[in-house]
Amino acid sequence: MPPESQGPGGAPRGPQGGRPGGAPAGPHGHRHAAHAASGAGHHGSVPPGPPPSGGPPSGARPEPDGGPQLTGRERLKAGLWPPRLNRAQLIAAVLLFILGLGLAIQVRSTSDSSALRGARQEDLVRILDELDDRSQRLEDEQRRLEGQKTELESSSDQAEEARKQTVEKEQQLGVLAGTVAAEGPGISLTIDDPSRSVEADKLLDTIQELRAAGAEAIQVNDVRVVANTYLSDVRGGVEIDGKRVAQPFRFKVIGKPEDLEPALNIPGGVVQTLEKEQATVSVTRQEKIVVDALRKAERPDYARSSSQ
């Protein structure tokens, strides 16, 4: 046999110029042995031998950060526990839990009513009749209670409200008609006429000016002034509704003081006209004026309410 040539570093080469076992050399002149020498009948190839001692187990990959090497099962276990849930996964888990709970309740309710499945037809008909009768009784009870509610509302609330409105309207009409006493803010007007030059027409002008300014109740001395009040001159004085009114004339007027007083004191108004007659006039605002002179309620002879 021809002598074997030696490679770099004194390593013996085979007949093909490679390493022992006929393994061809790598592109850089060297290659690691892939298999050990084989026996006869295997065409020079041998099954792989056991891994070198101290190497990684089969199927393991080295960790990129140089840490301990993990197998596929260990990586799967590390990926599943501890669980890493994001918001979408958490919402999906809650929805699945609610769905499962609803299915469990539905199954339980279905199982509870399963007792009727084994009932006879006669029993089922009797149960349906009883349910119909009970439903009819409940409907009758509902109608009866609704009728009582309507009756109570119409007989208590509406009647009470109508009564309140009637009383309030009666009081308002009583104030205007002079049949009830009244109180409120207003003014007091005093006309002192020693010369007795103030006649009925001057007092009527004063009343009309007060009404135009918003007076709601007027009393002159002890006479209540209403819509049908009339004034007349008599010997030595004035009569209001046929009753003699003595000097001085004291007006008690209920209304808005800010409107009543300026209406009397306007240039050329009531105060200046009375002062031209040598009368002394004083106007005072007051927070509370009491008009307590009353008139007898008289029933009209011809007029009737149109609502009757």
Short mmCIF file of C-alpha atoms in Angstrom, two decimals:
data_model
loop_
_atom_site.label_atom_id
_atom_site.label_comp_id
_atom_site.label_asym_id
_atom_site.label_seq_id
_atom_site.Cartn_x
_atom_site.Cartn_y
_atom_site.Cartn_z
CA MET A 1 0.00 0.00 0.00
CA PRO A 2 1.29 3.47 -0.62
CA PRO A 3 2.23 5.41 2.39
CA GLU A 4 -0.48 7.64 3.87
CA SER A 5 0.10 11.29 3.67
CA GLN A 6 -0.14 13.41 6.70
CA GLY A 7 -2.27 16.44 6.96
CA PRO A 8 -1.56 19.57 8.87
CA GLY A 9 -0.48 18.96 12.38
CA GLY A 10 0.51 15.36 11.57
CA ALA A 11 -3.03 14.00 11.30
CA PRO A 12 -3.05 10.92 9.01
CA ARG A 13 -5.10 11.17 5.84
CA GLY A 14 -6.91 8.37 4.07
CA PRO A 15 -6.60 7.23 0.48
CA GLN A 16 -8.95 10.07 -0.65
CA GLY A 17 -6.92 12.72 1.07
CA GLY A 18 -9.48 13.05 3.86
CA ARG A 19 -9.52 11.94 7.45
CA PRO A 20 -9.78 8.32 8.59
CA GLY A 21 -13.04 6.66 7.64
CA GLY A 22 -13.05 8.23 4.16
CA ALA A 23 -14.88 11.40 5.29
CA PRO A 24 -14.23 14.11 2.76
CA ALA A 25 -12.51 17.24 3.90
CA GLY A 26 -14.50 20.43 4.43
CA PRO A 27 -14.09 23.50 2.34
CA HIS A 28 -11.39 24.75 4.72
CA GLY A 29 -9.50 21.50 4.78
CA HIS A 30 -11.16 20.01 7.91
CA ARG A 31 -14.55 18.62 9.00
CA HIS A 32 -15.78 17.04 12.15
CA ALA A 33 -16.42 13.32 12.00
CA ALA A 34 -20.14 12.69 11.58
CA HIS A 35 -20.13 8.99 12.19
CA ALA A 36 -17.77 6.38 13.62
CA ALA A 37 -16.20 3.60 11.54
CA SER A 38 -18.70 1.00 10.36
CA GLY A 39 -18.52 -2.75 10.11
CA ALA A 40 -18.71 -4.75 6.93
CA GLY A 41 -21.91 -4.70 4.92
CA HIS A 42 -22.91 -1.12 5.81
CA HIS A 43 -21.06 0.63 2.98
CA GLY A 44 -18.82 2.52 5.32
CA SER A 45 -21.66 4.21 7.36
CA VAL A 46 -22.41 3.55 11.03
CA PRO A 47 -25.30 4.50 13.27
CA PRO A 48 -24.78 7.63 15.34
CA GLY A 49 -23.18 7.05 18.62
CA PRO A 50 -24.24 8.36 22.02
CA PRO A 51 -23.85 12.08 22.60
CA PRO A 52 -20.74 13.25 24.27
CA SER A 53 -20.78 13.20 28.00
CA GLY A 54 -21.91 16.42 29.63
CA GLY A 55 -23.74 17.66 26.45
CA PRO A 56 -27.39 18.83 26.25
CA PRO A 57 -30.17 16.24 26.20
CA SER A 58 -31.82 15.24 22.93
CA GLY A 59 -34.17 17.91 21.51
CA ALA A 60 -32.87 20.72 23.78
CA ARG A 61 -31.72 24.02 22.40
CA PRO A 62 -29.31 26.36 24.00
CA GLU A 63 -30.89 29.47 25.41
CA PRO A 64 -29.93 32.63 23.54
CA ASP A 65 -28.93 34.35 26.79
CA GLY A 66 -26.61 31.56 27.83
CA GLY A 67 -28.96 30.31 30.59
CA PRO A 68 -29.91 26.74 31.40
CA GLN A 69 -31.06 24.69 28.44
CA LEU A 70 -34.79 23.71 28.45
CA THR A 71 -36.55 20.91 26.70
CA GLY A 72 -39.69 21.39 24.62
CA ARG A 73 -41.92 20.22 27.48
CA GLU A 74 -40.26 22.57 29.90
CA ARG A 75 -40.66 25.49 27.47
CA LEU A 76 -44.37 24.63 27.03
CA LYS A 77 -44.85 24.50 30.78
CA ALA A 78 -43.03 27.82 31.22
CA GLY A 79 -45.24 29.41 28.55
CA LEU A 80 -48.50 28.26 30.19
CA TRP A 81 -47.73 29.00 33.84
CA PRO A 82 -47.89 31.49 35.34
CA PRO A 83 -50.66 32.68 32.98
CA ARG A 84 -50.15 35.98 31.22
CA LEU A 85 -53.56 37.47 30.43
CA ASN A 86 -54.18 40.61 28.48
CA ARG A 87 -57.41 42.63 28.49
CA ALA A 88 -59.01 40.79 25.57
CA GLN A 89 -58.33 37.40 27.12
CA LEU A 90 -59.72 38.53 30.47
CA ILE A 91 -62.96 39.78 28.83
CA ALA A 92 -63.29 36.52 26.92
CA ALA A 93 -62.84 34.56 30.14
CA VAL A 94 -65.54 36.59 31.92
CA LEU A 95 -67.96 36.12 29.01
CA LEU A 96 -67.32 32.40 28.94
CA PHE A 97 -67.92 32.22 32.69
CA ILE A 98 -71.25 34.06 32.34
CA LEU A 99 -72.25 31.81 29.44
CA GLY A 100 -71.44 28.71 31.45
CA LEU A 101 -73.36 30.02 34.44
CA GLY A 102 -76.41 30.72 32.27
CA LEU A 103 -76.27 27.26 30.76
CA ALA A 104 -76.04 25.73 34.23
CA ILE A 105 -79.08 27.69 35.43
CA GLN A 106 -81.02 26.73 32.31
CA VAL A 107 -80.19 23.08 32.76
CA ARG A 108 -81.20 23.25 36.41
CA SER A 109 -84.53 24.94 35.67
CA THR A 110 -85.22 22.42 32.95
CA SER A 111 -84.49 19.58 35.33
CA ASP A 112 -86.77 21.16 37.97
CA SER A 113 -89.72 21.18 35.58
CA SER A 114 -89.03 17.66 34.48
CA ALA A 115 -91.48 16.46 37.11
CA LEU A 116 -94.35 17.48 34.81
CA ARG A 117 -93.06 15.26 32.03
CA GLY A 118 -94.25 12.19 33.78
CA ALA A 119 -97.67 13.62 34.68
CA ARG A 120 -100.81 12.22 33.13
CA GLN A 121 -102.85 14.17 30.63
CA GLU A 122 -105.69 14.61 33.12
CA ASP A 123 -103.28 16.10 35.66
CA LEU A 124 -101.85 18.50 33.12
CA VAL A 125 -105.33 19.66 32.12
CA ARG A 126 -106.24 20.23 35.77
CA ILE A 127 -103.04 22.22 36.35
CA LEU A 128 -103.75 24.41 33.32
CA ASP A 129 -107.31 25.04 34.51
CA GLU A 130 -106.03 26.06 37.94
CA LEU A 131 -103.49 28.42 36.37
CA ASP A 132 -106.20 29.99 34.20
CA ASP A 133 -108.47 30.47 37.21
CA ARG A 134 -105.66 32.03 39.23
CA SER A 135 -104.75 34.35 36.37
CA GLN A 136 -108.40 35.42 36.07
CA ARG A 137 -108.63 36.11 39.80
CA LEU A 138 -105.46 38.20 39.69
CA GLU A 139 -106.79 40.22 36.76
CA ASP A 140 -110.06 40.85 38.60
CA GLU A 141 -108.14 41.93 41.69
CA GLN A 142 -106.03 44.29 39.58
CA ARG A 143 -109.10 45.90 38.04
CA ARG A 144 -110.70 46.27 41.47
CA LEU A 145 -107.59 47.94 42.92
CA GLU A 146 -107.28 50.26 39.94
CA GLY A 147 -110.92 51.26 40.41
CA GLN A 148 -110.30 52.00 44.08
CA LYS A 149 -107.22 54.04 43.18
CA THR A 150 -109.18 56.08 40.65
CA GLU A 151 -112.00 56.59 43.12
CA LEU A 152 -109.62 57.69 45.85
CA GLU A 153 -107.81 60.09 43.54
CA SER A 154 -111.05 61.63 42.36
CA SER A 155 -112.66 61.72 45.79
CA SER A 156 -109.68 62.81 47.88
CA ASP A 157 -106.99 64.57 45.89
CA GLN A 158 -109.21 66.23 43.35
CA ALA A 159 -111.88 67.01 45.91
CA GLU A 160 -109.28 68.49 48.26
CA GLU A 161 -107.75 70.52 45.46
CA ALA A 162 -111.18 71.73 44.37
CA ARG A 163 -111.96 72.66 47.95
CA LYS A 164 -108.72 74.63 48.27
CA GLN A 165 -109.36 76.43 45.02
CA THR A 166 -112.90 77.20 46.09
CA VAL A 167 -111.76 78.63 49.42
CA GLU A 168 -109.04 80.70 47.74
CA LYS A 169 -111.46 81.99 45.14
CA GLU A 170 -114.00 82.80 47.82
CA GLN A 171 -111.42 84.81 49.74
CA GLN A 172 -110.37 86.71 46.63
CA LEU A 173 -113.96 87.52 45.73
CA GLY A 174 -114.65 88.41 49.36
CA VAL A 175 -111.82 90.94 49.35
CA LEU A 176 -113.13 92.52 46.16
CA ALA A 177 -116.73 92.47 47.39
CA GLY A 178 -115.77 93.77 50.82
CA THR A 179 -117.32 90.83 52.69
CA VAL A 180 -114.06 89.71 54.33
CA ALA A 181 -111.26 91.62 56.01
CA ALA A 182 -107.93 92.04 54.26
CA GLU A 183 -104.40 92.94 55.18
CA GLY A 184 -101.19 93.65 53.34
CA PRO A 185 -98.73 96.38 52.39
CA GLY A 186 -100.03 99.70 51.23
CA ILE A 187 -100.43 103.35 52.16
CA SER A 188 -102.42 105.47 54.54
CA LEU A 189 -103.83 108.73 53.17
CA THR A 190 -105.19 111.48 55.42
CA ILE A 191 -107.10 114.51 54.06
CA ASP A 192 -107.76 117.25 56.59
CA ASP A 193 -110.21 119.86 55.30
CA PRO A 194 -111.09 122.44 57.97
CA SER A 195 -112.72 124.72 55.41
CA ARG A 196 -114.92 121.90 54.15
CA SER A 197 -114.10 122.72 50.56
CA VAL A 198 -113.38 119.09 49.57
CA GLU A 199 -116.52 117.68 48.04
CA ALA A 200 -117.59 114.24 46.92
CA ASP A 201 -116.15 114.57 43.42
CA LYS A 202 -112.65 115.19 44.82
CA LEU A 203 -112.87 112.07 46.99
CA LEU A 204 -114.16 110.07 44.01
CA ASP A 205 -111.19 111.24 41.94
CA THR A 206 -108.90 110.08 44.73
CA ILE A 207 -110.54 106.62 44.80
CA GLN A 208 -110.35 106.29 41.02
CA GLU A 209 -106.67 107.30 41.01
CA LEU A 210 -105.93 104.67 43.67
CA ARG A 211 -107.79 101.97 41.73
CA ALA A 212 -105.91 102.87 38.56
CA ALA A 213 -102.62 102.53 40.48
CA GLY A 214 -103.48 98.97 41.57
CA ALA A 215 -105.30 99.33 44.87
CA GLU A 216 -106.93 96.04 45.88
CA ALA A 217 -108.82 97.11 48.99
CA ILE A 218 -109.87 100.61 50.09
CA GLN A 219 -111.47 101.84 53.27
CA VAL A 220 -112.47 105.45 54.01
CA ASN A 221 -112.93 105.98 57.73
CA ASP A 222 -115.24 103.05 58.61
CA VAL A 223 -116.76 102.52 55.15
CA ARG A 224 -115.52 99.79 52.78
CA VAL A 225 -115.17 100.99 49.21
CA VAL A 226 -116.24 98.41 46.58
CA ALA A 227 -117.21 98.38 42.92
CA ASN A 228 -120.72 99.77 43.45
CA THR A 229 -119.73 102.40 46.01
CA TYR A 230 -121.20 105.83 45.41
CA LEU A 231 -120.45 109.21 46.98
CA SER A 232 -122.78 112.18 47.43
CA ASP A 233 -122.63 115.67 48.88
CA VAL A 234 -124.87 116.49 51.82
CA ARG A 235 -125.28 119.55 53.96
CA GLY A 236 -122.00 120.05 55.80
CA GLY A 237 -120.21 116.99 54.50
CA VAL A 238 -120.03 113.89 52.29
CA GLU A 239 -121.83 110.56 52.33
CA ILE A 240 -120.33 107.27 51.09
CA ASP A 241 -122.91 104.59 50.29
CA GLY A 242 -125.47 106.62 52.24
CA LYS A 243 -123.30 106.85 55.36
CA ARG A 244 -122.06 110.22 56.64
CA VAL A 245 -118.26 110.48 56.68
CA ALA A 246 -116.77 112.97 59.13
CA GLN A 247 -113.56 114.98 58.88
CA PRO A 248 -110.70 114.16 58.49
CA PHE A 249 -110.91 111.62 55.68
CA ARG A 250 -108.65 108.68 56.45
CA PHE A 251 -107.94 106.27 53.60
CA LYS A 252 -106.50 102.82 54.21
CA VAL A 253 -105.34 101.32 50.93
CA ILE A 254 -103.82 97.86 50.27
CA GLY A 255 -101.60 97.59 47.23
CA LYS A 256 -98.04 98.13 46.08
CA PRO A 257 -96.77 101.22 47.91
CA GLU A 258 -94.23 101.99 45.20
CA ASP A 259 -97.10 102.46 42.73
CA LEU A 260 -99.74 104.04 44.96
CA GLU A 261 -97.75 106.92 46.43
CA PRO A 262 -96.29 108.25 43.15
CA ALA A 263 -99.73 108.06 41.55
CA LEU A 264 -101.06 110.50 44.14
CA ASN A 265 -98.05 112.85 44.02
CA ILE A 266 -97.71 113.27 40.27
CA PRO A 267 -97.77 116.92 39.06
CA GLY A 268 -101.36 118.01 38.70
CA GLY A 269 -102.54 114.90 40.52
CA VAL A 270 -104.70 114.27 43.56
CA VAL A 271 -102.42 115.82 46.17
CA GLN A 272 -101.91 119.09 44.30
CA THR A 273 -105.62 119.33 43.51
CA LEU A 274 -106.59 118.86 47.17
CA GLU A 275 -103.97 121.32 48.32
CA LYS A 276 -105.48 123.92 46.00
CA GLU A 277 -108.69 123.45 47.98
CA GLN A 278 -106.79 124.46 51.14
CA ALA A 279 -106.71 120.86 52.37
CA THR A 280 -103.79 119.21 54.10
CA VAL A 281 -102.74 115.85 52.59
CA SER A 282 -100.31 113.32 54.03
CA VAL A 283 -99.31 109.99 52.41
CA THR A 284 -97.43 107.31 54.37
CA ARG A 285 -96.15 103.93 53.20
CA GLN A 286 -96.74 101.03 55.56
CA GLU A 287 -95.75 97.39 55.56
CA LYS A 288 -99.09 96.28 56.94
CA ILE A 289 -102.44 97.84 56.33
CA VAL A 290 -105.56 96.26 57.82
CA VAL A 291 -108.86 96.87 56.05
CA ASP A 292 -111.51 95.51 58.42
CA ALA A 293 -114.63 97.40 57.45
CA LEU A 294 -117.11 94.89 56.01
CA ARG A 295 -120.10 95.04 53.77
CA LYS A 296 -123.09 92.76 53.81
CA ALA A 297 -123.17 90.29 50.95
CA GLU A 298 -126.17 91.07 48.81
CA ARG A 299 -127.72 88.63 46.39
CA PRO A 300 -128.27 90.17 42.97
CA ASP A 301 -131.85 90.31 41.78
CA TYR A 302 -131.26 89.53 38.13
CA ALA A 303 -127.66 88.45 37.50
CA ARG A 304 -126.87 84.72 37.72
CA SER A 305 -123.73 82.71 37.18
CA SER A 306 -123.41 81.49 33.61
CA SER A 307 -121.96 78.14 34.83
CA GLN A 308 -125.25 77.10 36.44
#
